[in-house]
Structures are given as structure tokens and as C-alpha cells.
Short mmCIF file of C-alpha atoms in Angstrom, two decimals:
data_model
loop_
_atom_site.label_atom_id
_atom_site.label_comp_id
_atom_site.label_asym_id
_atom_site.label_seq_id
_atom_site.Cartn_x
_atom_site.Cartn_y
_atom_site.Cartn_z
CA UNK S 1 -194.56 -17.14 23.73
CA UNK S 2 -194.90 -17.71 20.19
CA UNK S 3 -192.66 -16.43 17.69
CA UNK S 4 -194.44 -13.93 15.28
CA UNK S 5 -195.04 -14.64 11.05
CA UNK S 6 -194.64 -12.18 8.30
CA UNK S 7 -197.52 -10.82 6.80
CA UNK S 8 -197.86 -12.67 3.05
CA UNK S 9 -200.51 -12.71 0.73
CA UNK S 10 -200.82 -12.58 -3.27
CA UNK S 11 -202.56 -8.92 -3.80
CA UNK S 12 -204.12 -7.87 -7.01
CA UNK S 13 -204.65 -4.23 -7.37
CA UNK S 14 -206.68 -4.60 -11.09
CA UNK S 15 -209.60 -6.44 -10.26
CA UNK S 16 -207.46 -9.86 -10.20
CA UNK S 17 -205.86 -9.57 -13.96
CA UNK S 18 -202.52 -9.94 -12.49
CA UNK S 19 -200.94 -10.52 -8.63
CA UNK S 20 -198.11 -9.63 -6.69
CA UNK S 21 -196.75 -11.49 -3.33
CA UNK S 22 -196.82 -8.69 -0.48
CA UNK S 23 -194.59 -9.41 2.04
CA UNK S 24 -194.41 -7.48 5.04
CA UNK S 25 -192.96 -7.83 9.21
CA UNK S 26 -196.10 -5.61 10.51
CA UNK S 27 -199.79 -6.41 9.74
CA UNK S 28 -200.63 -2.83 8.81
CA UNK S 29 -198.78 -0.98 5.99
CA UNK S 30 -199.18 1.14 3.45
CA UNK S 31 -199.45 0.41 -0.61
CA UNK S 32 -199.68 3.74 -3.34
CA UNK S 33 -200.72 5.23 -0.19
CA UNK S 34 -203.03 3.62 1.00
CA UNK S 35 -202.35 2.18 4.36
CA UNK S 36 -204.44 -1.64 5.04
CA UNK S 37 -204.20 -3.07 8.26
CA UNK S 38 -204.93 -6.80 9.22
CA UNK S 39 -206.57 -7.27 12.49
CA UNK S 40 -207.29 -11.03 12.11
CA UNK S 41 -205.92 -14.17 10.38
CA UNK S 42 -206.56 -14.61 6.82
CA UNK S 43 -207.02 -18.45 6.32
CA UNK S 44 -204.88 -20.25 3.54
CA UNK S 45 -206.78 -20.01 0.04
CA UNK S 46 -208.83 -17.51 1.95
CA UNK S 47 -209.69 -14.79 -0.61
CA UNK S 48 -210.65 -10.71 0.70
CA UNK S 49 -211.81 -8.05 -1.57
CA UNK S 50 -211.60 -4.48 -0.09
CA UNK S 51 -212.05 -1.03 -2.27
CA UNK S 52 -210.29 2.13 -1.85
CA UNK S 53 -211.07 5.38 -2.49
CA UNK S 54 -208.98 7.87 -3.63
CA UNK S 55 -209.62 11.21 -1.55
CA UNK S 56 -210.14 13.64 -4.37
CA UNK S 57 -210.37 16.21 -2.55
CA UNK S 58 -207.05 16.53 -0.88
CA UNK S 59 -205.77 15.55 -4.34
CA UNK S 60 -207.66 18.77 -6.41
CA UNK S 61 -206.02 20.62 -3.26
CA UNK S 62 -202.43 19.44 -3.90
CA UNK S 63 -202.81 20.28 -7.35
CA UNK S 64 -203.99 23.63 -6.51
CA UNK S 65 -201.11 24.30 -4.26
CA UNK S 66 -198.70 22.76 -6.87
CA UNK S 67 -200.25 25.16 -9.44
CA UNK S 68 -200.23 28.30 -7.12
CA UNK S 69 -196.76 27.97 -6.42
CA UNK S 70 -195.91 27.70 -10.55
CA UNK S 71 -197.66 30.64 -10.64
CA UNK S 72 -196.11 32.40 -8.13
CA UNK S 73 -192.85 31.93 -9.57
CA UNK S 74 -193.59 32.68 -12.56
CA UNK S 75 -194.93 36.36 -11.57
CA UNK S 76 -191.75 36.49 -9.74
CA UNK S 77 -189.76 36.20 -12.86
CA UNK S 78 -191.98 37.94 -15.32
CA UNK S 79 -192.13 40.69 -13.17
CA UNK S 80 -188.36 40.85 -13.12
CA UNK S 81 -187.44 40.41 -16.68
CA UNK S 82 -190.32 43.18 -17.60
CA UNK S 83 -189.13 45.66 -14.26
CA UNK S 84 -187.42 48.66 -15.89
CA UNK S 85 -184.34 50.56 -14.43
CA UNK S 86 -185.66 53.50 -12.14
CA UNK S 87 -185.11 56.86 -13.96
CA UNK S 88 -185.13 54.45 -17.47
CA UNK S 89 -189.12 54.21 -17.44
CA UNK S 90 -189.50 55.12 -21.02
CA UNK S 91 -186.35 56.30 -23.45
CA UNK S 92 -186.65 59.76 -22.84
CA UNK S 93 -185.62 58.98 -19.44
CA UNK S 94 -181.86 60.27 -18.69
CA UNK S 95 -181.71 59.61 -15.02
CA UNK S 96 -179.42 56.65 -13.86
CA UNK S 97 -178.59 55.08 -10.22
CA UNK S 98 -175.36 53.62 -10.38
CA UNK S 99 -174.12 51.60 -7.52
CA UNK S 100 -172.46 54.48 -4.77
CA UNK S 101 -168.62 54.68 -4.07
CA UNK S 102 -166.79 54.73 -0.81
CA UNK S 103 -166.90 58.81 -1.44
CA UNK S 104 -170.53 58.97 -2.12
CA UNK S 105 -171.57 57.12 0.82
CA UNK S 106 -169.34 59.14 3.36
CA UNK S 107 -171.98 62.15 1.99
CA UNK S 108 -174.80 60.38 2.42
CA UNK S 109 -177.25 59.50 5.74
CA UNK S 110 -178.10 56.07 5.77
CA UNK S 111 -181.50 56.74 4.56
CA UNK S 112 -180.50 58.09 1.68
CA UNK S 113 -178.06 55.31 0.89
CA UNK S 114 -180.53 53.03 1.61
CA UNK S 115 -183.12 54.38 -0.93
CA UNK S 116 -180.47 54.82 -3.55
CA UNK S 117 -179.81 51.83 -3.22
CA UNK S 118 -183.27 50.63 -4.04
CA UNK S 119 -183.35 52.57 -6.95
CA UNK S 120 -180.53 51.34 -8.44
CA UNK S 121 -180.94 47.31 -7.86
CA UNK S 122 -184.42 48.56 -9.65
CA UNK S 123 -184.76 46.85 -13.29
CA UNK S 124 -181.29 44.75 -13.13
CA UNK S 125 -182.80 41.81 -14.35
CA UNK S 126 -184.60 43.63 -17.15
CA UNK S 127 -185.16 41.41 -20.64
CA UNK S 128 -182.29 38.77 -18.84
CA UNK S 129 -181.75 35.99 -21.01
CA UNK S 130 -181.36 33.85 -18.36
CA UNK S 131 -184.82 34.22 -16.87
CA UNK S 132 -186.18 33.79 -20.02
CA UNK S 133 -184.86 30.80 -20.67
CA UNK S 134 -186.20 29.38 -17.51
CA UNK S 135 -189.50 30.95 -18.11
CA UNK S 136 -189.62 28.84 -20.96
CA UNK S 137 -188.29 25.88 -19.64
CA UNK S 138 -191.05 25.70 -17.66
CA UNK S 139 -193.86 26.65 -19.64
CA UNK S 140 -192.55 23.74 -21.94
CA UNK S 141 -192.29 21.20 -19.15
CA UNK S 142 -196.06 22.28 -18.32
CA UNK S 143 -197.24 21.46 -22.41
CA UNK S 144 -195.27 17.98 -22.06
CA UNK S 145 -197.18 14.71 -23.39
CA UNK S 146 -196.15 11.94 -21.05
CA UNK S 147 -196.75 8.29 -21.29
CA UNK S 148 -197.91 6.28 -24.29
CA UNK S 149 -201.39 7.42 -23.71
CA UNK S 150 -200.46 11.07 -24.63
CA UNK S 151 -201.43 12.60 -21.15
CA UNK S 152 -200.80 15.83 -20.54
CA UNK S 153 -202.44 18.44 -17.78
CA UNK S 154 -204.55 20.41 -19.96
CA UNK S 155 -207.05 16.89 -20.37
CA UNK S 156 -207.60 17.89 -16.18
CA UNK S 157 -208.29 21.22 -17.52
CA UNK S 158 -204.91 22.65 -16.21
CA UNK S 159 -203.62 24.74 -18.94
CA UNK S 160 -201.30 27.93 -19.34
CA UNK S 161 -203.71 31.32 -19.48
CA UNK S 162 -204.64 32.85 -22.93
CA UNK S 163 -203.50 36.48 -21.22
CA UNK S 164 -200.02 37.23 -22.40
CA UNK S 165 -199.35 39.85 -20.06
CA UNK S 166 -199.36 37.34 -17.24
CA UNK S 167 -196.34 35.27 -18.63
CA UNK S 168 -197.33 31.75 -19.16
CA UNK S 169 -198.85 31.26 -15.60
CA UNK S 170 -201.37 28.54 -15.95
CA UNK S 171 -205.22 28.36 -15.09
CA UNK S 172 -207.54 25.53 -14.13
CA UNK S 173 -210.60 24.79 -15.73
CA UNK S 174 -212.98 23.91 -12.82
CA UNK S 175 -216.07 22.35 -14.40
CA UNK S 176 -213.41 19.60 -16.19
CA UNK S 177 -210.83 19.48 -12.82
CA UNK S 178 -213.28 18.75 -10.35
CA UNK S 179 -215.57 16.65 -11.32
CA UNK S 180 -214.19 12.53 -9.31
CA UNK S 181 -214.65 10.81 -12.83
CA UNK S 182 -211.92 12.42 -13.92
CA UNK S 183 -209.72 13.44 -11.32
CA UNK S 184 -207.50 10.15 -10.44
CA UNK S 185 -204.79 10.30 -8.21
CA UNK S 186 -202.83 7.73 -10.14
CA UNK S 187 -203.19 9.57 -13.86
CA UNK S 188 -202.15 13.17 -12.61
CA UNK S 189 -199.27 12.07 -9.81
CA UNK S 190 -196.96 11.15 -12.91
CA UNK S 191 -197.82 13.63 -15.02
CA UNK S 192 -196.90 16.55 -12.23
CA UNK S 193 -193.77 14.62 -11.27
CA UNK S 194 -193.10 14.04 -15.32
CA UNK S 195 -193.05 17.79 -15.19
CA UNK S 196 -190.79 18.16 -12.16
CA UNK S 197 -188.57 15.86 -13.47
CA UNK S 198 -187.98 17.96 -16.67
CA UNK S 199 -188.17 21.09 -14.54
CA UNK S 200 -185.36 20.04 -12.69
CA UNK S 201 -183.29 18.48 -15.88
CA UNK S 202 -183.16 21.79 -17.17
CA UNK S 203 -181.48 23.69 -14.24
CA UNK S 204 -185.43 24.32 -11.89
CA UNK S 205 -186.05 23.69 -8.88
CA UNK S 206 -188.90 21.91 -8.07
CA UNK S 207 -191.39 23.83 -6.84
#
């Protein structure tokens, strides 16, 4: 039995402008994931060119999915910080649901408690300065210019929606997303995790 040899080879990922010594224990692995896997021995000097595709489409669905779930947060939180108190629609409105007492409840059916209840958690997060200030968090971290290029989302046609009333959630431009010239996994990646980062930096979650 013959012991076994690391996998080594000098890779260039940029056409050979530069190269970097890969060093691995198994013969298949995975690089900016992609995963190669070496079936047969490479000779000494012995030079291999492969090409790699990046699958677009799973990548225009991850951005998707990354921008439904912005949005989805977003409509949370507008909808909260807009939600009026119940009884308080307009300021005419004199009715008010305050939380029950001990008394109150003892005269009440559990139904009724229940949709008092309701009523009165109803519009508590009305015009909070707290959600705002993560509303605009992240519509900030969604207009940031990363990189010395000056990348940002809406050159992949991702860009927050002209309509006011929906609160900053952001739209995608299909005819300039889609298209493979332009979609590259490596460009948008750190541009969506730029955004994370700063999402998270100022108190977010990442999404």
C-alpha cells in the first residue's frame, strides 16, 4: 500500500495574470463555490485549463428571495409605525382600549377579553421612533456605494420603489437584472453582504 500525496498545483483564476498554490488532502474540493474534482494525475509542468460557469439562474433566484424578504420586513414595519390605535382612526375619534385590570377581567368572558385585547395592542407602535430609525437604516444600507468601483444594487436594476406609500421597499428592474452579461455572481455577492454587514452594524438582523 502506498501512502497517499496532497493535492498541489499553482491555480490562476484570471486567465493566468497572477497564481496561487492550492493545496488540498482530497482530490475534489471546492473554490468560490465551485467544487473541481481530479480523477487522474496531473503530470509535473503539466498545464489544464477548465471554465466555469456561474449558474445565473439560482443566483437571480437568491437575489429575489433576498429582496422578498427586505420587503417583507419592511411592510411589517411600515405597516406598524402607520397602524392607528383602534377607536383613534381619525381625531374625532374619543374611544380608547386601555389594557384591562384584575376587576375588569373578572366581568368579562374570555372572548371578550380576548378581543379587547386586540383592540387595544392595535396602533402601539404608531409613528415609533424606533422603527423609523431602522426603516431608515435599512433603506440607507440598500443606497450604499461599495468598493472602489462605486457599485451599488441599483446598476443590477435593484432599486427602492418610486411609491411612497409602500415605505422604501425596493423593486427589480427585470430587463437590466436578468440579462447573464450582467448578472455576476462575484459583483453582487459583496455588494448584498456589504449591505448586511451595515444592516447588522446598525442594530438589524440580517435578513
Amino acid at each position: 500500500v502506498k501512502d497517499g500525496t496532497d493535492f498541489v498545483a499553482e491555480m490562476s483564476f484570471d486567465g493566468g495574470v497572477s497564481f496561487t498554490t492550492v493545496n488540498r488532502t482530497d482530490n475534489s474540493f471546492e473554490i468560490d463555490g465551485v467544487t473541481m474534482s481530479f480523477n487522474s494525475t496531473i503530470a509535473d509542468g503539466e498545464t489544464v485549463t477548465f471554465n466555469a460557469d456561474a449558474n445565473v439562474d439560482a443566483m437571480v433566484d437568491k437575489v429575489k428571495e433576498f429582496v422578498d424578504g427586505y420587503n417583507d420586513i419592511i411592510d411589517t414595519l411600515h405597516t406598524k409605525v402607520k397602524e392607528k390605535k383602534y377607536g383613534r382612526e381619525s381625531y374625532a375619534d374619543t374611544d380608547e382600549y386601555l389594557p384591562l385590570t384584575d376587576e375588569q377581567r373578572e366581568e368579562m368572558s374570555e372572548d371578550e377579553i380576548e378581543k379587547w385585547e386586540k383592540k387595544a395592542q392595535t396602533g402601539l407602535l404608531s409613528n415609533d421612533s424606533t422603527l423609523y430609525r431602522i426603516m431608515n437604516n435599512m433603506r440607507s444600507a440598500m443606497n450604499q456605494i461599495v468598493g472602489e468601483d462605486g457599485l451599488g444594487l441599483y446598476q443590477f436594476g435593484i432599486q427602492t420603489s418610486s411609491d411612497y406609500t409602500q415605505g422604501g421597499k425596493l423593486v427589480i428592474d427585470e430587463e437590466i437584472f436578468v440579462p447573464d452579461s450582467y448578472v455576476d455572481v462575484k459583483t453582487v455577492n459583496p455588494i448584498l453582504a456589504k449591505e448586511w454587514n451595515y444592516e447588522k452594524n446598525n442594530g438589524l438582523n440580517p435578513m
